[in-house]
Amino acid sequence: MKGVALLLITLIGLATIASAAHSTQEWKQRTIYQIITDRFARTDGSTAPCSDLHKYCGGTFKGIQDNLDYIKSMGFDAIWISPIPENFGDDYHGYGALDWYTINPHFGTEDEFKSLISAMHAKDMWLMLDVVANHVAYIDLDFEKVNPFNKAEYYHAKCQINNWNDENEVEYCRLSNLPDLNQDHPFVRSTLKSWIKDIITKYDIDGIRIDTVPEVKRQFWAEYTQEAGCYAVGEVFNGDVSYVASYQPYVPALLNYPAYFTLKGVWMGGQSMYNLRNLINDENQKFKDATILGTFTDNHDNDRFLHDHGDVKNYQNALVFALYMQGIPIVYYGAEQGFNGGQDPANREVLWGHMDTNSEW
């Protein structure tokens, strides 16, 4: 880990003392460490392996708090964590909300969540909360199980997304059969907006990452992010610059998937580095502000770089470029330890037992 850690410390400077709900401009000075809450560290410090990555493995808010120095020592001053509402069944990842108003008990208590945030702020570290407003848990048509969206009228009619080029279908149908909320319903719209406003205020959250942005009409996101009142970076899982840029008038920032695919093409596929120059020029023309996009080389939705391409030097070059290029850098946990997991959930490994600050990889 030494090489990457020293590099990160060199690249990341000191920032101002933290306070809640920070603006987009303030986030420009931050570098984000992304974790899966369930996979980072356990409350009791146990490093026993996880027997099934498809289920909960035991990571908690307390586990994160106890290991903040591990993250800060690499130079990171912000942490992106998993969604916090109680989820259905074994949905450790947080993207299948069952009860919007109950914190996932697998992660810890409300007081433990507050303690984590307080501890982060005391160390001048900011918290980015992952949030979902497109869908709920895998309950099919059993809507009464969901709080507060417990009526069929709160959802779009059941259909599946098959044609990702059909915007109407993407906005109205289900992603992986997850019941799709109807944000045009007054109750759904107002509840989602009040929820994000209240959660930011109640817990002193500094910024948000928004899941599944194209699956909801653009205007809703303009209202939602206004209620949030902080930096918001949205997921538009697409490599087309024009398409991703079309969402920036509604969401302050987007994850830079065009750069992600270009980086892979250069350092995995041996493509010309001129592609990176052309990408940056294109983004500067088409985005309202390309300097606030989230830049990354790995995340929880894709095979890790080292799984698809085992050349460590190429990976380190890609990491450096993502850190240096315009935008707000995001590094996925385990990158500093050379994790190489493949398809979900293999790319969501447990970090405990691997926090080696002397690793030379």
Coordinates of C-alpha atoms in Angstrom, one line a residue, residues 15-251:
A15 CA -9.0 21.8 3.7
T16 CA -11.1 23.9 6.0
I17 CA -12.8 22.5 9.1
A18 CA -15.9 20.5 8.3
S19 CA -19.5 21.6 8.7
A20 CA -22.6 20.0 7.4
A21 CA -24.2 20.3 3.9
H22 CA -21.3 21.6 2.0
S23 CA -21.6 23.3 -1.4
T24 CA -20.4 22.0 -4.7
Q25 CA -17.6 24.5 -4.7
E26 CA -16.4 23.4 -1.3
W27 CA -16.3 19.7 -2.4
K28 CA -13.8 20.6 -5.1
Q29 CA -11.1 20.5 -2.4
R30 CA -12.0 17.0 -1.2
T31 CA -10.9 13.5 -2.2
I32 CA -13.4 10.7 -1.6
Y33 CA -12.8 7.1 -0.3
Q34 CA -15.8 4.9 -1.3
I35 CA -16.7 2.0 0.9
I36 CA -19.4 -0.6 1.2
T37 CA -20.5 -0.2 4.8
D38 CA -21.0 -3.9 5.3
R39 CA -17.5 -4.7 4.0
F40 CA -15.2 -2.3 5.6
A41 CA -14.8 -3.1 9.3
R42 CA -16.8 -4.9 12.1
T43 CA -17.7 -3.4 15.5
D44 CA -15.7 -6.0 17.4
G45 CA -12.7 -5.8 15.2
S46 CA -13.0 -9.4 14.1
T47 CA -11.1 -10.3 10.9
A48 CA -12.7 -13.6 10.3
P49 CA -13.6 -14.1 6.6
C50 CA -17.1 -13.7 5.3
S51 CA -18.6 -17.0 4.2
D52 CA -21.0 -15.6 1.7
L53 CA -20.5 -12.3 -0.1
H54 CA -24.2 -12.4 -1.3
K55 CA -25.2 -11.8 2.4
Y56 CA -24.4 -9.5 5.3
C57 CA -20.8 -9.9 6.4
G58 CA -20.8 -7.7 9.5
G59 CA -19.4 -4.2 8.7
T60 CA -20.8 -1.4 10.8
F61 CA -20.7 2.4 11.4
K62 CA -18.7 1.7 14.5
G63 CA -16.2 -0.3 12.5
I64 CA -15.7 2.7 10.2
Q65 CA -15.3 5.0 13.1
D66 CA -12.7 2.9 14.7
N67 CA -10.6 2.9 11.5
L68 CA -10.9 6.5 10.3
D69 CA -7.2 7.0 10.8
Y70 CA -6.5 4.2 8.2
I71 CA -8.5 6.3 5.7
K72 CA -7.2 9.7 6.7
S73 CA -3.6 8.4 6.7
M74 CA -3.9 7.9 2.9
G75 CA -4.9 11.5 2.5
F76 CA -8.7 11.1 2.1
D77 CA -10.9 13.7 3.7
A78 CA -14.3 12.4 2.6
I79 CA -16.0 9.0 2.8
W80 CA -18.9 7.7 0.6
I81 CA -20.9 5.1 2.5
S82 CA -23.8 2.9 1.6
P83 CA -27.5 3.9 1.8
I84 CA -28.7 3.8 5.4
P85 CA -32.5 2.8 5.3
E86 CA -33.5 -0.6 6.6
N87 CA -33.3 -3.0 3.6
F88 CA -35.1 -6.2 2.7
G89 CA -33.6 -9.6 3.5
D90 CA -30.0 -10.0 2.7
D91 CA -29.6 -6.7 0.8
Y92 CA -26.4 -5.7 2.5
H93 CA -25.6 -3.1 -0.2
G94 CA -28.4 -0.7 0.9
Y95 CA -30.1 -0.3 -2.5
G96 CA -33.3 -2.1 -1.6
A97 CA -35.0 0.2 1.0
L98 CA -37.9 -1.4 3.0
D99 CA -38.3 1.3 5.7
W100 CA -37.1 4.8 4.8
Y101 CA -37.4 5.9 8.5
T102 CA -35.4 3.2 10.2
I103 CA -31.6 2.9 10.0
N104 CA -30.4 -0.4 8.8
P105 CA -29.8 -2.3 12.1
H106 CA -27.1 -4.4 10.5
F107 CA -25.0 -1.3 10.2
G108 CA -25.7 -0.1 13.8
T109 CA -27.9 2.3 15.7
E110 CA -28.9 5.9 15.1
D111 CA -26.6 7.0 17.8
E112 CA -23.7 5.0 16.3
F113 CA -24.4 6.7 13.0
K114 CA -24.3 10.1 14.6
S115 CA -21.2 9.2 16.5
L116 CA -19.5 8.2 13.2
I117 CA -20.3 11.6 11.6
S118 CA -19.2 13.5 14.7
A119 CA -15.9 11.6 14.7
M120 CA -15.4 12.3 11.0
H121 CA -16.1 16.0 11.4
A122 CA -13.6 16.2 14.3
K123 CA -11.0 14.9 11.9
D124 CA -12.0 17.3 9.2
M125 CA -13.5 14.5 7.1
W126 CA -16.9 14.8 5.3
L127 CA -19.5 12.2 4.8
M128 CA -21.1 11.5 1.5
L129 CA -24.3 9.4 1.8
D130 CA -25.5 7.2 -1.0
V131 CA -29.2 7.7 -1.6
V132 CA -31.9 6.1 -3.7
A133 CA -35.2 7.7 -5.0
N134 CA -36.0 5.5 -8.0
H135 CA -37.1 2.2 -6.4
V136 CA -37.7 0.1 -3.3
A137 CA -36.8 -3.4 -2.1
Y138 CA -37.5 -6.7 -4.0
I139 CA -41.1 -7.0 -2.8
D140 CA -42.6 -7.3 -6.3
L141 CA -46.3 -6.3 -5.7
D142 CA -46.3 -6.6 -1.9
F143 CA -46.3 -2.8 -1.5
E144 CA -47.7 -2.9 2.0
K145 CA -44.3 -4.0 3.3
V146 CA -42.7 -0.7 2.4
N147 CA -42.7 2.3 4.7
P148 CA -44.0 4.9 3.7
F149 CA -44.7 3.8 0.1
N150 CA -47.2 1.1 1.0
K151 CA -49.8 1.5 -1.7
A152 CA -49.9 0.4 -5.4
E153 CA -50.7 3.9 -6.5
Y154 CA -47.2 5.1 -5.4
Y155 CA -45.6 3.0 -8.2
H156 CA -45.5 2.7 -11.9
A157 CA -47.2 -0.3 -13.5
K158 CA -45.0 -3.4 -13.5
C159 CA -42.8 -3.6 -16.6
Q160 CA -39.1 -4.3 -17.1
I161 CA -36.4 -2.1 -18.7
N162 CA -35.4 -3.9 -21.9
N163 CA -34.5 -1.1 -24.2
W164 CA -32.1 1.3 -22.6
N165 CA -32.3 3.7 -25.6
D166 CA -36.0 4.3 -24.8
E167 CA -36.0 7.0 -22.2
N168 CA -39.7 6.6 -21.4
E169 CA -39.2 2.9 -20.7
V170 CA -36.1 3.6 -18.6
E171 CA -38.1 6.2 -16.5
Y172 CA -41.3 4.1 -16.1
C173 CA -40.2 0.5 -15.9
R174 CA -38.3 -1.6 -13.4
L175 CA -34.6 -2.0 -13.0
S176 CA -33.9 -5.7 -12.2
N177 CA -37.5 -6.0 -11.2
L178 CA -37.2 -3.5 -8.4
P179 CA -40.6 -1.8 -7.9
D180 CA -40.4 1.6 -9.6
L181 CA -41.6 4.6 -7.6
N182 CA -43.9 7.1 -9.4
Q183 CA -42.3 10.5 -8.6
D184 CA -45.3 12.2 -10.4
H185 CA -47.5 11.1 -7.5
P186 CA -47.8 14.1 -5.1
F187 CA -47.2 11.9 -2.0
V188 CA -44.2 10.2 -3.5
R189 CA -42.6 13.4 -4.8
S190 CA -43.1 15.4 -1.6
T191 CA -42.1 12.5 0.7
L192 CA -38.8 11.9 -1.1
K193 CA -38.0 15.6 -1.1
S194 CA -38.8 16.0 2.5
W195 CA -36.8 12.8 3.4
I196 CA -33.6 14.0 1.8
K197 CA -33.9 17.5 3.4
D198 CA -34.6 16.0 6.8
I199 CA -31.8 13.4 6.6
I200 CA -29.2 16.0 5.7
T201 CA -30.2 18.3 8.5
K202 CA -30.8 15.6 11.2
Y203 CA -27.4 13.9 10.8
D204 CA -25.2 16.8 9.5
I205 CA -24.5 15.0 6.2
D206 CA -22.1 16.8 4.0
G207 CA -23.0 15.6 0.5
I208 CA -24.8 12.9 -1.4
R209 CA -24.3 10.4 -4.2
I210 CA -27.5 9.7 -6.1
D211 CA -28.3 6.2 -7.5
T212 CA -30.0 5.4 -10.8
V213 CA -30.4 9.0 -12.1
P214 CA -31.7 8.2 -15.7
E215 CA -34.4 6.0 -14.3
V216 CA -36.3 9.1 -13.0
K217 CA -37.5 12.2 -14.9
R218 CA -34.9 15.0 -14.9
Q219 CA -37.1 17.7 -13.3
F220 CA -37.6 15.6 -10.2
W221 CA -33.8 15.6 -9.6
A222 CA -33.7 19.4 -9.8
E223 CA -36.2 19.6 -7.0
Y224 CA -34.6 16.8 -5.0
T225 CA -31.1 18.3 -5.1
Q226 CA -32.4 21.7 -4.2
E227 CA -34.0 20.2 -1.1
A228 CA -30.8 18.5 -0.3
G229 CA -28.9 21.8 -0.4
C230 CA -25.5 20.2 -0.7
Y231 CA -23.1 18.7 -3.3
A232 CA -24.8 15.9 -5.1
V233 CA -23.1 13.6 -7.6
G234 CA -25.4 11.4 -9.7
E235 CA -24.9 8.0 -11.3
V236 CA -25.5 8.0 -15.1
F237 CA -24.0 4.7 -16.1
N238 CA -23.2 5.6 -19.7
G239 CA -20.0 6.4 -21.6
D240 CA -21.6 9.0 -23.9
V241 CA -20.5 12.5 -23.0
S242 CA -23.5 14.2 -24.5
Y243 CA -25.9 11.9 -22.7
V244 CA -24.3 12.2 -19.3
A245 CA -23.9 16.0 -19.7
S246 CA -27.7 16.3 -20.4
Y247 CA -28.3 15.6 -16.7
Q248 CA -26.1 18.3 -15.3
P249 CA -28.7 21.1 -15.4
Y250 CA -30.8 18.9 -13.0
V251 CA -28.1 17.3 -10.9

